[in-house]
PDB file of C-alpha atoms in Angstrom:
ATOM      1  CA  GLU A  11     -33.453  39.655  17.819  1.00 64.00           C
ATOM      2  CA  ALA A  12     -29.676  39.979  17.912  1.00 82.00           C
ATOM      3  CA  GLY A  13     -27.913  40.782  14.674  1.00 94.00           C
ATOM      4  CA  VAL A  14     -24.760  39.278  13.275  1.00 97.00           C
ATOM      5  CA  VAL A  15     -22.022  39.430  15.890  1.00 97.00           C
ATOM      6  CA  GLN A  16     -18.376  39.819  14.995  1.00 98.00           C
ATOM      7  CA  SER A  17     -15.238  40.038  17.070  1.00 97.00           C
ATOM      8  CA  PRO A  18     -12.871  41.639  17.484  1.00 97.00           C
ATOM      9  CA  ARG A  19     -14.045  44.978  16.112  1.00 97.00           C
ATOM     10  CA  TYR A  20     -10.509  46.169  15.549  1.00 97.00           C
ATOM     11  CA  LYS A  21      -7.201  44.369  15.191  1.00 97.00           C
ATOM     12  CA  ILE A  22      -3.718  45.719  14.631  1.00 98.00           C
ATOM     13  CA  ILE A  23      -0.928  43.296  13.862  1.00 97.00           C
ATOM     14  CA  GLU A  24       2.481  43.279  12.293  1.00 97.00           C
ATOM     15  CA  LYS A  25       2.974  41.694   8.913  1.00 96.00           C
ATOM     16  CA  LYS A  26       3.670  37.981   8.861  1.00 97.00           C
ATOM     17  CA  GLN A  27       1.664  37.482  12.052  1.00 97.00           C
ATOM     18  CA  PRO A  28      -1.488  35.311  12.108  1.00 97.00           C
ATOM     19  CA  VAL A  29      -4.933  36.749  12.815  1.00 98.00           C
ATOM     20  CA  ALA A  30      -8.394  35.296  13.274  1.00 98.00           C
ATOM     21  CA  PHE A  31     -11.890  36.771  13.070  1.00 98.00           C
ATOM     22  CA  TRP A  32     -15.019  35.300  14.585  1.00 98.00           C
ATOM     23  CA  CYS A  33     -18.624  35.569  13.459  1.00 98.00           C
ATOM     24  CA  ASN A  34     -21.906  34.442  14.981  1.00 97.00           C
ATOM     25  CA  PRO A  35     -24.778  34.742  12.500  1.00 97.00           C
ATOM     26  CA  ILE A  36     -28.396  35.556  13.223  1.00 96.00           C
ATOM     27  CA  SER A  37     -30.141  32.589  14.805  1.00 94.00           C
ATOM     28  CA  GLY A  38     -31.685  30.339  12.183  1.00 92.00           C
ATOM     29  CA  HIS A  39     -29.600  31.705   9.333  1.00 94.00           C
ATOM     30  CA  ASN A  40     -27.951  28.693   7.780  1.00 93.00           C
ATOM     31  CA  THR A  41     -26.087  30.614   5.098  1.00 93.00           C
ATOM     32  CA  LEU A  42     -23.019  32.526   6.221  1.00 96.00           C
ATOM     33  CA  TYR A  43     -20.792  34.777   4.135  1.00 96.00           C
ATOM     34  CA  TRP A  44     -17.416  36.360   4.668  1.00 97.00           C
ATOM     35  CA  TYR A  45     -16.754  39.524   2.675  1.00 97.00           C
ATOM     36  CA  LEU A  46     -13.704  41.752   2.346  1.00 97.00           C
ATOM     37  CA  GLN A  47     -14.219  45.494   2.084  1.00 94.00           C
ATOM     38  CA  ASN A  48     -11.435  47.833   1.048  1.00 91.00           C
ATOM     39  CA  LEU A  49     -11.722  51.528   1.779  1.00 85.00           C
ATOM     40  CA  GLY A  50     -14.198  53.275  -0.464  1.00 83.00           C
ATOM     41  CA  GLN A  51     -15.286  50.080  -2.175  1.00 89.00           C
ATOM     42  CA  GLY A  52     -18.129  47.644  -1.908  1.00 92.00           C
ATOM     43  CA  PRO A  53     -17.738  44.312  -0.124  1.00 95.00           C
ATOM     44  CA  GLU A  54     -16.343  41.384  -2.096  1.00 94.00           C
ATOM     45  CA  LEU A  55     -17.222  37.806  -1.282  1.00 94.00           C
ATOM     46  CA  LEU A  56     -14.487  35.578   0.124  1.00 96.00           C
ATOM     47  CA  ILE A  57     -16.442  32.471   1.049  1.00 96.00           C
ATOM     48  CA  ARG A  58     -20.020  31.287   1.476  1.00 94.00           C
ATOM     49  CA  TYR A  59     -21.221  28.500   3.750  1.00 95.00           C
ATOM     50  CA  GLU A  60     -24.425  26.512   3.640  1.00 92.00           C
ATOM     51  CA  ASN A  61     -24.549  25.080   7.152  1.00 93.00           C
ATOM     52  CA  GLU A  62     -21.060  23.643   7.678  1.00 94.00           C
ATOM     53  CA  GLU A  63     -20.235  23.233   3.992  1.00 93.00           C
ATOM     54  CA  ALA A  64     -18.197  25.817   2.086  1.00 94.00           C
ATOM     55  CA  VAL A  65     -20.143  25.998  -1.185  1.00 92.00           C
ATOM     56  CA  ASP A  66     -18.302  28.923  -2.757  1.00 91.00           C
ATOM     57  CA  ASP A  67     -14.677  29.624  -1.836  1.00 92.00           C
ATOM     58  CA  SER A  68     -13.487  30.555  -5.301  1.00 90.00           C
ATOM     59  CA  GLN A  69     -12.465  34.066  -4.192  1.00 92.00           C
ATOM     60  CA  LEU A  70     -10.629  32.968  -1.057  1.00 95.00           C
ATOM     61  CA  PRO A  71      -6.815  33.256  -1.346  1.00 94.00           C
ATOM     62  CA  LYS A  72      -6.147  29.774  -0.103  1.00 92.00           C
ATOM     63  CA  ASP A  73      -2.416  30.188   0.271  1.00 95.00           C
ATOM     64  CA  ARG A  74      -2.912  32.355   3.352  1.00 97.00           C
ATOM     65  CA  PHE A  75      -6.623  32.456   4.131  1.00 97.00           C
ATOM     66  CA  SER A  76      -8.688  29.719   5.711  1.00 97.00           C
ATOM     67  CA  ALA A  77     -12.144  29.504   7.194  1.00 97.00           C
ATOM     68  CA  GLU A  78     -14.215  27.045   9.124  1.00 96.00           C
ATOM     69  CA  ARG A  79     -17.759  26.601  10.331  1.00 95.00           C
ATOM     70  CA  LEU A  80     -17.511  23.293  12.110  1.00 86.00           C
ATOM     71  CA  LYS A  81     -20.950  23.068  13.696  1.00 89.00           C
ATOM     72  CA  GLY A  82     -22.794  25.067  11.088  1.00 86.00           C
ATOM     73  CA  VAL A  83     -23.337  28.066  13.339  1.00 93.00           C
ATOM     74  CA  ASP A  84     -20.445  30.388  14.135  1.00 96.00           C
ATOM     75  CA  SER A  85     -17.456  30.733  11.880  1.00 98.00           C
ATOM     76  CA  THR A  86     -13.796  31.725  12.005  1.00 98.00           C
ATOM     77  CA  LEU A  87     -11.761  33.334   9.246  1.00 98.00           C
ATOM     78  CA  LYS A  88      -7.994  33.141   9.563  1.00 98.00           C
ATOM     79  CA  ILE A  89      -5.087  34.781   7.786  1.00 98.00           C
ATOM     80  CA  GLN A  90      -1.610  33.350   8.164  1.00 97.00           C
ATOM     81  CA  PRO A  91       0.680  35.083   7.524  1.00 97.00           C
ATOM     82  CA  ALA A  92      -0.869  38.522   7.170  1.00 97.00           C
ATOM     83  CA  GLU A  93       0.451  40.920   4.547  1.00 97.00           C
ATOM     84  CA  LEU A  94       0.251  44.698   4.356  1.00 96.00           C
ATOM     85  CA  GLY A  95      -2.351  44.440   1.603  1.00 96.00           C
ATOM     86  CA  ASP A  96      -4.699  42.527   3.883  1.00 97.00           C
ATOM     87  CA  SER A  97      -5.563  45.718   5.749  1.00 97.00           C
ATOM     88  CA  ALA A  98      -9.308  46.070   5.245  1.00 96.00           C
ATOM     89  CA  VAL A  99     -12.644  45.479   6.912  1.00 97.00           C
ATOM     90  CA  TYR A 100     -13.758  41.875   7.104  1.00 98.00           C
ATOM     91  CA  LEU A 101     -17.526  41.554   7.107  1.00 98.00           C
ATOM     92  CA  CYS A 102     -19.680  38.605   8.006  1.00 98.00           C
ATOM     93  CA  ALA A 103     -23.235  38.278   6.727  1.00 97.00           C
ATOM     94  CA  SER A 104     -25.978  35.690   7.041  1.00 96.00           C
ATOM     95  CA  SER A 105     -29.279  34.833   5.427  1.00 93.00           C
ATOM     96  CA  LEU A 106     -32.252  32.578   6.023  1.00 91.00           C
ATOM     97  CA  PRO A 107     -32.684  29.354   4.049  1.00 83.00           C
ATOM     98  CA  GLY A 108     -33.983  30.167   0.574  1.00 81.00           C
ATOM     99  CA  ARG A 109     -33.885  33.912   1.146  1.00 86.00           C
ATOM    100  CA  ARG A 110     -31.685  36.414  -0.646  1.00 88.00           C
ATOM    101  CA  GLU A 111     -31.565  39.221   1.881  1.00 90.00           C
ATOM    102  CA  GLN A 112     -28.163  39.222   3.518  1.00 93.00           C
ATOM    103  CA  PHE A 113     -27.697  40.852   6.889  1.00 95.00           C
ATOM    104  CA  PHE A 114     -24.283  42.121   7.805  1.00 97.00           C
ATOM    105  CA  GLY A 115     -22.362  42.373  11.033  1.00 97.00           C
ATOM    106  CA  PRO A 116     -20.350  45.458  12.045  1.00 97.00           C
ATOM    107  CA  GLY A 117     -17.128  44.051  10.628  1.00 97.00           C
ATOM    108  CA  THR A 118     -13.580  43.682  11.906  1.00 98.00           C
ATOM    109  CA  ARG A 119     -11.195  46.399  10.844  1.00 97.00           C
ATOM    110  CA  LEU A 120      -7.746  44.880  10.319  1.00 98.00           C
ATOM    111  CA  THR A 121      -4.619  46.991  10.145  1.00 97.00           C
ATOM    112  CA  VAL A 122      -1.390  45.257   9.170  1.00 97.00           C
ATOM    113  CA  LEU A 123       1.766  47.228   9.972  1.00 97.00           C
TER     114      LEU A 123
ATOM    115  CA  GLY B   9     -16.245  40.895 -16.058  1.00 39.00           C
ATOM    116  CA  GLU B  10     -19.739  41.665 -14.910  1.00 41.00           C
ATOM    117  CA  SER B  11     -19.942  44.555 -12.481  1.00 46.00           C
ATOM    118  CA  VAL B  12     -22.228  46.918 -10.685  1.00 50.00           C
ATOM    119  CA  GLY B  13     -21.342  50.592 -10.701  1.00 46.00           C
ATOM    120  CA  LEU B  14     -22.612  53.961  -9.568  1.00 40.00           C
ATOM    121  CA  HIS B  15     -22.803  57.165 -11.606  1.00 47.00           C
ATOM    122  CA  LEU B  16     -22.032  59.637  -8.806  1.00 48.00           C
ATOM    123  CA  PRO B  17     -19.475  59.086  -6.073  1.00 84.00           C
ATOM    124  CA  THR B  18     -20.808  61.928  -3.868  1.00 91.00           C
ATOM    125  CA  LEU B  19     -24.249  63.447  -3.653  1.00 93.00           C
ATOM    126  CA  SER B  20     -24.972  66.524  -1.559  1.00 95.00           C
ATOM    127  CA  VAL B  21     -28.585  67.437  -0.763  1.00 97.00           C
ATOM    128  CA  GLN B  22     -30.313  69.815   1.572  1.00 97.00           C
ATOM    129  CA  GLU B  23     -32.311  68.540   4.477  1.00 97.00           C
ATOM    130  CA  GLY B  24     -35.895  68.051   3.441  1.00 97.00           C
ATOM    131  CA  ASP B  25     -35.136  67.602  -0.236  1.00 97.00           C
ATOM    132  CA  ASN B  26     -35.496  64.325  -2.071  1.00 97.00           C
ATOM    133  CA  SER B  27     -32.385  62.310  -2.939  1.00 97.00           C
ATOM    134  CA  ILE B  28     -31.855  60.104  -5.940  1.00 96.00           C
ATOM    135  CA  ILE B  29     -28.947  57.681  -6.000  1.00 95.00           C
ATOM    136  CA  ASN B  30     -28.269  55.879  -9.253  1.00 93.00           C
ATOM    137  CA  CYS B  31     -26.695  52.569 -10.110  1.00 93.00           C
ATOM    138  CA  ALA B  32     -25.870  50.854 -13.379  1.00 91.00           C
ATOM    139  CA  TYR B  33     -25.464  47.108 -13.599  1.00 88.00           C
ATOM    140  CA  SER B  34     -24.103  45.060 -16.457  1.00 79.00           C
ATOM    141  CA  ASN B  35     -25.110  41.478 -15.709  1.00 87.00           C
ATOM    142  CA  SER B  36     -28.342  40.894 -17.608  1.00 88.00           C
ATOM    143  CA  ALA B  37     -28.798  37.632 -15.703  1.00 88.00           C
ATOM    144  CA  SER B  38     -29.167  39.437 -12.369  1.00 91.00           C
ATOM    145  CA  ASP B  39     -32.685  39.090 -11.078  1.00 91.00           C
ATOM    146  CA  TYR B  40     -32.486  40.511  -7.579  1.00 93.00           C
ATOM    147  CA  PHE B  41     -31.140  43.812  -6.321  1.00 95.00           C
ATOM    148  CA  ILE B  42     -30.563  45.292  -2.888  1.00 95.00           C
ATOM    149  CA  TRP B  43     -29.771  48.748  -1.624  1.00 97.00           C
ATOM    150  CA  TYR B  44     -27.619  48.994   1.487  1.00 97.00           C
ATOM    151  CA  LYS B  45     -26.761  51.963   3.675  1.00 97.00           C
ATOM    152  CA  GLN B  46     -23.390  51.989   5.391  1.00 96.00           C
ATOM    153  CA  GLU B  47     -22.527  54.458   8.101  1.00 94.00           C
ATOM    154  CA  SER B  48     -18.972  55.044   9.175  1.00 90.00           C
ATOM    155  CA  GLY B  49     -17.619  52.167  11.245  1.00 89.00           C
ATOM    156  CA  LYS B  50     -20.673  49.989  10.687  1.00 93.00           C
ATOM    157  CA  GLY B  51     -21.617  47.139   8.420  1.00 95.00           C
ATOM    158  CA  PRO B  52     -23.987  47.580   5.463  1.00 96.00           C
ATOM    159  CA  GLN B  53     -27.600  47.929   6.575  1.00 96.00           C
ATOM    160  CA  PHE B  54     -30.373  46.508   4.402  1.00 95.00           C
ATOM    161  CA  ILE B  55     -32.686  49.225   3.084  1.00 96.00           C
ATOM    162  CA  ILE B  56     -34.855  47.761   0.365  1.00 97.00           C
ATOM    163  CA  ASP B  57     -34.762  45.100  -2.305  1.00 96.00           C
ATOM    164  CA  ILE B  58     -36.438  44.465  -5.630  1.00 96.00           C
ATOM    165  CA  ARG B  59     -36.814  41.491  -7.906  1.00 94.00           C
ATOM    166  CA  SER B  60     -36.477  41.742 -11.649  1.00 94.00           C
ATOM    167  CA  ASN B  61     -40.169  41.040 -12.205  1.00 95.00           C
ATOM    168  CA  MET B  62     -40.936  44.421 -10.644  1.00 96.00           C
ATOM    169  CA  ASP B  63     -40.261  47.981 -11.802  1.00 96.00           C
ATOM    170  CA  LYS B  64     -40.857  49.770  -8.545  1.00 98.00           C
ATOM    171  CA  ARG B  65     -40.987  49.039  -4.878  1.00 98.00           C
ATOM    172  CA  GLN B  66     -41.691  51.391  -2.016  1.00 97.00           C
ATOM    173  CA  GLY B  67     -40.695  51.356   1.589  1.00 95.00           C
ATOM    174  CA  GLN B  68     -40.763  53.908   4.342  1.00 93.00           C
ATOM    175  CA  ARG B  69     -39.457  57.122   2.720  1.00 96.00           C
ATOM    176  CA  VAL B  70     -37.561  55.060   0.141  1.00 98.00           C
ATOM    177  CA  THR B  71     -38.432  53.903  -3.344  1.00 98.00           C
ATOM    178  CA  VAL B  72     -36.381  51.675  -5.619  1.00 98.00           C
ATOM    179  CA  LEU B  73     -36.870  51.837  -9.370  1.00 98.00           C
ATOM    180  CA  LEU B  74     -35.594  49.204 -11.754  1.00 97.00           C
ATOM    181  CA  ASN B  75     -35.212  49.747 -15.491  1.00 96.00           C
ATOM    182  CA  LYS B  76     -34.158  46.466 -17.010  1.00 93.00           C
ATOM    183  CA  THR B  77     -34.044  47.896 -20.517  1.00 93.00           C
ATOM    184  CA  VAL B  78     -31.083  50.108 -19.698  1.00 93.00           C
ATOM    185  CA  LYS B  79     -29.895  48.072 -16.703  1.00 92.00           C
ATOM    186  CA  HIS B  80     -30.390  50.911 -14.288  1.00 94.00           C
ATOM    187  CA  LEU B  81     -31.389  50.990 -10.649  1.00 95.00           C
ATOM    188  CA  SER B  82     -32.160  54.006  -8.496  1.00 96.00           C
ATOM    189  CA  LEU B  83     -32.894  54.680  -4.863  1.00 97.00           C
ATOM    190  CA  GLN B  84     -35.100  57.625  -4.011  1.00 98.00           C
ATOM    191  CA  ILE B  85     -35.152  58.971  -0.484  1.00 98.00           C
ATOM    192  CA  ALA B  86     -37.985  61.341   0.339  1.00 97.00           C
ATOM    193  CA  ALA B  87     -37.511  64.269   2.708  1.00 97.00           C
ATOM    194  CA  THR B  88     -33.838  63.514   3.290  1.00 97.00           C
ATOM    195  CA  GLN B  89     -32.735  63.813   6.912  1.00 96.00           C
ATOM    196  CA  PRO B  90     -29.295  64.263   8.469  1.00 96.00           C
ATOM    197  CA  GLY B  91     -29.469  60.649   9.617  1.00 96.00           C
ATOM    198  CA  ASP B  92     -29.545  59.581   5.991  1.00 97.00           C
ATOM    199  CA  SER B  93     -25.944  60.710   5.555  1.00 96.00           C
ATOM    200  CA  ALA B  94     -23.987  57.564   4.699  1.00 95.00           C
ATOM    201  CA  VAL B  95     -22.537  55.601   1.807  1.00 95.00           C
ATOM    202  CA  TYR B  96     -25.131  53.792  -0.248  1.00 96.00           C
ATOM    203  CA  PHE B  97     -24.389  50.631  -2.202  1.00 95.00           C
ATOM    204  CA  CYS B  98     -26.449  48.800  -4.729  1.00 95.00           C
ATOM    205  CA  ALA B  99     -25.828  45.100  -5.071  1.00 94.00           C
ATOM    206  CA  GLU B 100     -26.975  42.491  -7.547  1.00 93.00           C
ATOM    207  CA  ASN B 101     -27.598  38.801  -7.197  1.00 89.00           C
ATOM    208  CA  THR B 102     -28.178  36.017  -9.662  1.00 83.00           C
ATOM    209  CA  GLY B 103     -29.349  33.145  -7.538  1.00 71.00           C
ATOM    210  CA  THR B 104     -30.787  32.297  -4.160  1.00 61.00           C
ATOM    211  CA  ALA B 105     -28.186  32.458  -1.410  1.00 57.00           C
ATOM    212  CA  SER B 106     -25.443  33.259  -3.865  1.00 76.00           C
ATOM    213  CA  LYS B 107     -23.030  36.121  -3.586  1.00 79.00           C
ATOM    214  CA  LEU B 108     -23.945  39.766  -3.885  1.00 89.00           C
ATOM    215  CA  THR B 109     -21.919  41.857  -6.309  1.00 91.00           C
ATOM    216  CA  PHE B 110     -21.528  45.382  -4.984  1.00 91.00           C
ATOM    217  CA  GLY B 111     -20.681  48.649  -6.632  1.00 79.00           C
ATOM    218  CA  THR B 112     -18.244  51.141  -5.183  1.00 74.00           C
ATOM    219  CA  GLY B 113     -20.816  53.241  -3.337  1.00 90.00           C
ATOM    220  CA  THR B 114     -22.223  56.763  -3.366  1.00 93.00           C
ATOM    221  CA  ARG B 115     -21.696  59.046  -0.422  1.00 94.00           C
ATOM    222  CA  LEU B 116     -24.805  61.013   0.497  1.00 96.00           C
ATOM    223  CA  GLN B 117     -24.165  64.241   2.375  1.00 95.00           C
ATOM    224  CA  VAL B 118     -27.117  66.014   3.889  1.00 96.00           C
ATOM    225  CA  THR B 119     -26.654  69.712   4.515  1.00 93.00           C
ATOM    226  CA  LEU B 120     -28.725  71.729   6.964  1.00 88.00           C
TER     227      LEU B 120
END
């Protein structure tokens, strides 16, 4: 069974530019999470989806961050415009309905110059 | 606010020895805990989980202990191998499909 797929794996952009990350969860996992991980720290939740509905976006900086999961499967996280402080690893995770185990993808490492 | 933390940022053990990684949590409402292993350049990998109605759970070479009285969680790795070298995170959860709250991680270094 394929794991959570994320792309790109690495992205380098200049500040004020837009950037987008894509995630395809494990098949059958209706819950999808986007986490932010700064160097040396644990992941922090940005947004959680149940199917196509964002049920927890309280930690998402909505002035510059947006996310979508239109068909309830894959998802895109966007930053516009990017700031220097956005440099981090963006992780996507998914879980089965009613289950608590979250399975993570490899992440996208973003560097903002 | 509520948080999950780790006592030791770096743990160095010899190959073949047992490793114990500790974690303190502060949210008494948490009822589910997970240990993840994260190797450089990779996402967190699920190791083992435990629910608050249990004190101990064993997997292959790993054991998780939960002490709710002092809000303490530990991960024991038996016969530590070089491939166990990674950063280990504990995470807590307070509801099905809700967010995980992670600590800052402990780096495990296995020496030959």
